[in-house]
Structures are given as C-alpha cells and as structure tokens.
C-alpha cells in the first residue's frame, strides 16, 4: 500500500488527467480495485486536489502549489481587494460631496 501511495504521488506530479486503465498499468494494480484504491488515497489526503470522473473513468489531478507560491497569490489577492475598496470608498465620498453641493445650491 505504501509503495502504491508513493507511486500515485509521483504520477500526480507529472499528470493532470489520466485514465483508470493507464493508471492501473503504471501502478501494476488490478483495474477492478483501482477506484476504491484512489478513493482511499483521496480521503486520507495522500493525494490532494484529485477528482474522479466515474462515467469516463478518468482521474483529474491538479498540481499542488508550493507554499510560497500560495502565499504570494494570497498577498496579491489581498492587495487587489484593498485597491478595490479604496476605489469604492473614493467614489462614495465623491458622490456624497456632489449631493451635498447640489443640496446646498438648491437651498440658496
């Protein structure tokens, strides 16, 4: 079982999508037991971000991002969010000033 887990982790590094037949061939594993083996690996977390498409008998594997890459992406998203919030805040203040000036002009 441990060898199968290791081999599956290595396969997930090089493949983004693989059929059950090809996977069984690479792992030298019986095709009948492949789905339960994969489900077990996914549930235990041995392979992350994997999805099984049962009707087509295909496994979709996504490459895992490095921690630093995830952190950089998160920081970039936070930066974009703060920029958007600043723009919205500026537009709200601008709109409030316009309405204050219009109200002041109508009173005079």
mmCIF file of N, CA and C in Angstrom, residues 24-102:
data_model
loop_
_atom_site.group_PDB
_atom_site.id
_atom_site.type_symbol
_atom_site.label_atom_id
_atom_site.label_comp_id
_atom_site.label_asym_id
_atom_site.label_seq_id
_atom_site.Cartn_x
_atom_site.Cartn_y
_atom_site.Cartn_z
ATOM 1 N N UNK A 24 -3.819 1.987 -13.822
ATOM 2 C CA UNK A 24 -3.652 0.596 -13.385
ATOM 3 C C UNK A 24 -2.400 -0.006 -14.001
ATOM 4 N N UNK A 25 -2.136 0.364 -15.246
ATOM 5 C CA UNK A 25 -0.937 -0.129 -15.923
ATOM 6 C C UNK A 25 0.332 0.412 -15.259
ATOM 7 N N UNK A 26 0.348 1.706 -14.962
ATOM 8 C CA UNK A 26 1.529 2.307 -14.342
ATOM 9 C C UNK A 26 1.767 1.803 -12.922
ATOM 10 N N UNK A 27 0.684 1.616 -12.178
ATOM 11 C CA UNK A 27 0.814 1.179 -10.789
ATOM 12 C C UNK A 27 0.899 -0.335 -10.649
ATOM 13 N N UNK A 28 0.671 -1.038 -11.759
ATOM 14 C CA UNK A 28 0.626 -2.502 -11.736
ATOM 15 C C UNK A 28 -0.380 -2.959 -10.681
ATOM 16 N N UNK A 29 -1.587 -2.430 -10.831
ATOM 17 C CA UNK A 29 -2.652 -2.639 -9.861
ATOM 18 C C UNK A 29 -3.870 -3.173 -10.605
ATOM 19 N N UNK A 30 -4.670 -4.063 -10.007
ATOM 20 C CA UNK A 30 -5.856 -4.582 -10.697
ATOM 21 C C UNK A 30 -6.859 -3.465 -11.008
ATOM 22 N N UNK A 31 -7.372 -3.464 -12.206
ATOM 23 C CA UNK A 31 -8.296 -2.422 -12.650
ATOM 24 C C UNK A 31 -9.566 -2.402 -11.804
ATOM 25 N N UNK A 32 -10.021 -3.568 -11.357
ATOM 26 C CA UNK A 32 -11.253 -3.656 -10.564
ATOM 27 C C UNK A 32 -11.131 -2.931 -9.224
ATOM 28 N N UNK A 33 -9.936 -2.906 -8.641
ATOM 29 C CA UNK A 33 -9.729 -2.292 -7.328
ATOM 30 C C UNK A 33 -9.240 -0.845 -7.418
ATOM 31 N N UNK A 34 -9.059 -0.335 -8.629
ATOM 32 C CA UNK A 34 -8.460 0.987 -8.810
ATOM 33 C C UNK A 34 -9.303 2.100 -8.187
ATOM 34 N N UNK A 35 -10.621 2.065 -8.386
ATOM 35 C CA UNK A 35 -11.469 3.140 -7.878
ATOM 36 C C UNK A 35 -11.447 3.199 -6.350
ATOM 37 N N UNK A 36 -11.558 2.070 -5.690
ATOM 38 C CA UNK A 36 -11.539 2.074 -4.221
ATOM 39 C C UNK A 36 -10.167 2.501 -3.698
ATOM 40 N N UNK A 37 -9.098 2.097 -4.386
ATOM 41 C CA UNK A 37 -7.747 2.500 -4.000
ATOM 42 C C UNK A 37 -7.596 4.018 -4.100
ATOM 43 N N UNK A 38 -8.065 4.591 -5.211
ATOM 44 C CA UNK A 38 -7.985 6.041 -5.411
ATOM 45 C C UNK A 38 -8.831 6.799 -4.392
ATOM 46 N N UNK A 39 -10.039 6.315 -4.146
ATOM 47 C CA UNK A 39 -10.909 6.968 -3.160
ATOM 48 C C UNK A 39 -10.245 6.984 -1.793
ATOM 49 N N UNK A 40 -9.618 5.888 -1.434
ATOM 50 C CA UNK A 40 -8.924 5.803 -0.149
ATOM 51 C C UNK A 40 -7.784 6.821 -0.081
ATOM 52 N N UNK A 41 -7.015 6.947 -1.158
ATOM 53 C CA UNK A 41 -5.908 7.912 -1.182
ATOM 54 C C UNK A 41 -6.403 9.352 -1.096
ATOM 55 N N UNK A 42 -7.516 9.628 -1.748
ATOM 56 C CA UNK A 42 -8.069 10.983 -1.727
ATOM 57 C C UNK A 42 -8.609 11.317 -0.339
ATOM 58 N N UNK A 43 -9.328 10.374 0.263
ATOM 59 C CA UNK A 43 -9.923 10.605 1.584
ATOM 60 C C UNK A 43 -8.852 10.771 2.652
ATOM 61 N N UNK A 44 -7.796 9.975 2.588
ATOM 62 C CA UNK A 44 -6.737 10.065 3.601
ATOM 63 C C UNK A 44 -5.816 11.257 3.369
ATOM 64 N N UNK A 45 -5.910 11.892 2.211
ATOM 65 C CA UNK A 45 -5.092 13.071 1.937
ATOM 66 C C UNK A 45 -3.743 12.741 1.329
ATOM 67 N N UNK A 46 -3.532 11.494 0.936
ATOM 68 C CA UNK A 46 -2.258 11.119 0.317
ATOM 69 C C UNK A 46 -2.074 11.847 -1.013
ATOM 70 N N UNK A 47 -3.154 11.990 -1.772
ATOM 71 C CA UNK A 47 -3.123 12.823 -2.978
ATOM 72 C C UNK A 47 -4.209 13.882 -2.810
ATOM 73 N N UNK A 48 -3.823 15.110 -2.958
ATOM 74 C CA UNK A 48 -4.770 16.208 -2.754
ATOM 75 C C UNK A 48 -5.247 16.743 -4.095
ATOM 76 N N UNK A 49 -6.378 17.386 -4.069
ATOM 77 C CA UNK A 49 -6.952 18.038 -5.258
ATOM 78 C C UNK A 49 -7.180 17.074 -6.416
ATOM 79 N N UNK A 50 -7.492 15.825 -6.116
ATOM 80 C CA UNK A 50 -7.794 14.853 -7.167
ATOM 81 C C UNK A 50 -9.301 14.646 -7.220
ATOM 82 N N UNK A 51 -9.816 14.472 -8.422
ATOM 83 C CA UNK A 51 -11.240 14.214 -8.605
ATOM 84 C C UNK A 51 -11.399 13.061 -9.584
ATOM 85 N N UNK A 52 -12.338 12.181 -9.268
ATOM 86 C CA UNK A 52 -12.601 11.025 -10.121
ATOM 87 C C UNK A 52 -13.877 11.290 -10.904
ATOM 88 N N UNK A 53 -13.799 11.143 -12.221
ATOM 89 C CA UNK A 53 -14.981 11.238 -13.077
ATOM 90 C C UNK A 53 -15.358 9.808 -13.437
ATOM 91 N N UNK A 54 -16.302 9.260 -12.687
ATOM 92 C CA UNK A 54 -16.636 7.838 -12.814
ATOM 93 C C UNK A 54 -17.150 7.439 -14.194
ATOM 94 N N UNK A 55 -18.080 8.193 -14.798
ATOM 95 C CA UNK A 55 -18.595 7.743 -16.103
ATOM 96 C C UNK A 55 -17.502 7.575 -17.165
ATOM 97 N N UNK A 56 -16.558 8.490 -17.206
ATOM 98 C CA UNK A 56 -15.499 8.384 -18.215
ATOM 99 C C UNK A 56 -14.277 7.637 -17.693
ATOM 100 N N UNK A 57 -14.301 7.262 -16.413
ATOM 101 C CA UNK A 57 -13.208 6.519 -15.772
ATOM 102 C C UNK A 57 -11.878 7.266 -15.932
ATOM 103 N N UNK A 58 -11.926 8.552 -15.561
ATOM 104 C CA UNK A 58 -10.761 9.426 -15.656
ATOM 105 C C UNK A 58 -10.523 10.063 -14.292
ATOM 106 N N UNK A 59 -9.244 10.222 -13.955
ATOM 107 C CA UNK A 59 -8.863 10.894 -12.719
ATOM 108 C C UNK A 59 -8.237 12.229 -13.099
ATOM 109 N N UNK A 60 -8.757 13.309 -12.534
ATOM 110 C CA UNK A 60 -8.197 14.641 -12.755
ATOM 111 C C UNK A 60 -7.310 14.984 -11.575
ATOM 112 N N UNK A 61 -6.060 15.279 -11.860
ATOM 113 C CA UNK A 61 -5.078 15.612 -10.827
ATOM 114 C C UNK A 61 -4.599 17.027 -11.077
ATOM 115 N N UNK A 62 -4.589 17.831 -10.039
ATOM 116 C CA UNK A 62 -4.053 19.186 -10.164
ATOM 117 C C UNK A 62 -2.731 19.241 -9.434
ATOM 118 N N UNK A 63 -1.800 19.919 -10.041
ATOM 119 C CA UNK A 63 -0.501 20.080 -9.390
ATOM 120 C C UNK A 63 -0.668 20.958 -8.160
ATOM 121 N N UNK A 64 -0.055 20.563 -7.095
ATOM 122 C CA UNK A 64 -0.134 21.312 -5.852
ATOM 123 C C UNK A 64 0.841 22.482 -5.909
ATOM 124 N N UNK A 65 0.397 23.635 -5.455
ATOM 125 C CA UNK A 65 1.258 24.814 -5.460
ATOM 126 C C UNK A 65 2.174 24.786 -4.249
ATOM 127 N N UNK A 66 3.341 25.336 -4.426
ATOM 128 C CA UNK A 66 4.275 25.455 -3.310
ATOM 129 C C UNK A 66 3.715 26.463 -2.307
ATOM 130 N N UNK A 67 4.099 26.311 -1.052
ATOM 131 C CA UNK A 67 3.593 27.196 -0.003
ATOM 132 C C UNK A 67 3.892 28.658 -0.296
ATOM 133 N N UNK A 68 5.093 28.938 -0.773
ATOM 134 C CA UNK A 68 5.469 30.316 -1.081
ATOM 135 C C UNK A 68 4.612 30.870 -2.218
ATOM 136 N N UNK A 69 4.343 30.036 -3.201
ATOM 137 C CA UNK A 69 3.510 30.462 -4.329
ATOM 138 C C UNK A 69 2.085 30.762 -3.859
ATOM 139 N N UNK A 70 1.555 29.919 -2.972
ATOM 140 C CA UNK A 70 0.220 30.162 -2.428
ATOM 141 C C UNK A 70 0.189 31.462 -1.633
ATOM 142 N N UNK A 71 1.223 31.689 -0.848
ATOM 143 C CA UNK A 71 1.298 32.905 -0.042
ATOM 144 C C UNK A 71 1.393 34.145 -0.928
ATOM 145 N N UNK A 72 2.185 34.076 -1.993
ATOM 146 C CA UNK A 72 2.299 35.198 -2.929
ATOM 147 C C UNK A 72 0.961 35.492 -3.602
ATOM 148 N N UNK A 73 0.259 34.431 -3.996
ATOM 149 C CA UNK A 73 -1.038 34.608 -4.637
ATOM 150 C C UNK A 73 -2.037 35.226 -3.651
ATOM 151 N N UNK A 74 -2.013 34.761 -2.412
ATOM 152 C CA UNK A 74 -2.905 35.304 -1.389
ATOM 153 C C UNK A 74 -2.604 36.786 -1.166
ATOM 154 N N UNK A 75 -1.323 37.139 -1.044
ATOM 155 C CA UNK A 75 -0.933 38.535 -0.826
ATOM 156 C C UNK A 75 -1.368 39.406 -2.002
ATOM 157 N N UNK A 76 -1.228 38.885 -3.205
ATOM 158 C CA UNK A 76 -1.646 39.624 -4.393
ATOM 159 C C UNK A 76 -3.158 39.849 -4.379
ATOM 160 N N UNK A 77 -3.910 38.827 -4.004
ATOM 161 C CA UNK A 77 -5.368 38.956 -3.940
ATOM 162 C C UNK A 77 -5.790 39.960 -2.871
ATOM 163 N N UNK A 78 -5.113 39.954 -1.732
ATOM 164 C CA UNK A 78 -5.415 40.921 -0.672
ATOM 165 C C UNK A 78 -5.110 42.334 -1.162
ATOM 166 N N UNK A 79 -4.004 42.499 -1.874
ATOM 167 C CA UNK A 79 -3.637 43.813 -2.416
ATOM 168 C C UNK A 79 -4.703 44.307 -3.397
ATOM 169 N N UNK A 80 -5.162 43.424 -4.285
ATOM 170 C CA UNK A 80 -6.213 43.804 -5.239
ATOM 171 C C UNK A 80 -7.495 44.191 -4.508
ATOM 172 N N UNK A 81 -7.813 43.441 -3.455
ATOM 173 C CA UNK A 81 -9.015 43.737 -2.681
ATOM 174 C C UNK A 81 -8.926 45.108 -2.022
ATOM 175 N N UNK A 82 -7.787 45.420 -1.431
ATOM 176 C CA UNK A 82 -7.641 46.728 -0.777
ATOM 177 C C UNK A 82 -7.687 47.861 -1.798
ATOM 178 N N UNK A 83 -7.117 47.651 -2.975
ATOM 179 C CA UNK A 83 -7.201 48.673 -4.026
ATOM 180 C C UNK A 83 -8.651 48.906 -4.441
ATOM 181 N N UNK A 84 -9.403 47.836 -4.585
ATOM 182 C CA UNK A 84 -10.812 47.950 -4.957
ATOM 183 C C UNK A 84 -11.602 48.667 -3.869
ATOM 184 N N UNK A 85 -11.335 48.331 -2.620
ATOM 185 C CA UNK A 85 -12.017 49.001 -1.507
ATOM 186 C C UNK A 85 -11.692 50.490 -1.474
ATOM 187 N N UNK A 86 -10.446 50.838 -1.740
ATOM 188 C CA UNK A 86 -10.060 52.253 -1.792
ATOM 189 C C UNK A 86 -10.798 52.992 -2.903
ATOM 190 N N UNK A 87 -10.917 52.356 -4.079
ATOM 191 C CA UNK A 87 -11.644 52.979 -5.191
ATOM 192 C C UNK A 87 -13.110 53.190 -4.830
ATOM 193 N N UNK A 88 -13.718 52.162 -4.240
ATOM 194 C CA UNK A 88 -15.132 52.256 -3.870
ATOM 195 C C UNK A 88 -15.327 53.351 -2.831
ATOM 196 N N UNK A 89 -14.454 53.397 -1.848
ATOM 197 C CA UNK A 89 -14.536 54.429 -0.809
ATOM 198 C C UNK A 89 -14.414 55.825 -1.423
ATOM 199 N N UNK A 90 -13.478 55.984 -2.340
ATOM 200 C CA UNK A 90 -13.289 57.270 -3.013
ATOM 201 C C UNK A 90 -14.541 57.661 -3.797
ATOM 202 N N UNK A 91 -15.126 56.703 -4.517
ATOM 203 C CA UNK A 91 -16.321 57.001 -5.310
ATOM 204 C C UNK A 91 -17.510 57.353 -4.423
ATOM 205 N N UNK A 92 -17.633 56.691 -3.287
ATOM 206 C CA UNK A 92 -18.725 57.004 -2.358
ATOM 207 C C UNK A 92 -18.560 58.416 -1.811
ATOM 208 N N UNK A 93 -17.347 58.763 -1.396
ATOM 209 C CA UNK A 93 -17.093 60.119 -0.886
ATOM 210 C C UNK A 93 -17.352 61.173 -1.957
ATOM 211 N N UNK A 94 -16.941 60.878 -3.173
ATOM 212 C CA UNK A 94 -17.156 61.806 -4.285
ATOM 213 C C UNK A 94 -18.653 62.017 -4.513
ATOM 214 N N UNK A 95 -19.412 60.927 -4.484
ATOM 215 C CA UNK A 95 -20.861 61.006 -4.679
ATOM 216 C C UNK A 95 -21.522 61.809 -3.554
ATOM 217 N N UNK A 96 -21.064 61.600 -2.324
ATOM 218 C CA UNK A 96 -21.615 62.342 -1.187
ATOM 219 C C UNK A 96 -21.336 63.838 -1.329
ATOM 220 N N UNK A 97 -20.142 64.192 -1.760
ATOM 221 C CA UNK A 97 -19.797 65.611 -1.938
ATOM 222 C C UNK A 97 -20.640 66.252 -3.029
ATOM 223 N N UNK A 98 -20.859 65.532 -4.111
ATOM 224 C CA UNK A 98 -21.685 66.057 -5.202
ATOM 225 C C UNK A 98 -23.093 66.326 -4.694
ATOM 226 N N UNK A 99 -23.661 65.386 -3.936
ATOM 227 C CA UNK A 99 -25.021 65.572 -3.431
ATOM 228 C C UNK A 99 -25.096 66.697 -2.403
ATOM 229 N N UNK A 100 -24.058 66.861 -1.591
ATOM 230 C CA UNK A 100 -24.036 67.973 -0.628
ATOM 231 C C UNK A 100 -24.035 69.309 -1.359
ATOM 232 N N UNK A 101 -23.219 69.408 -2.397
ATOM 233 C CA UNK A 101 -23.157 70.654 -3.171
ATOM 234 C C UNK A 101 -24.479 70.927 -3.883
ATOM 235 N N UNK A 102 -25.108 69.894 -4.417
ATOM 236 C CA UNK A 102 -26.403 70.076 -5.080
ATOM 237 C C UNK A 102 -27.461 70.504 -4.074
#
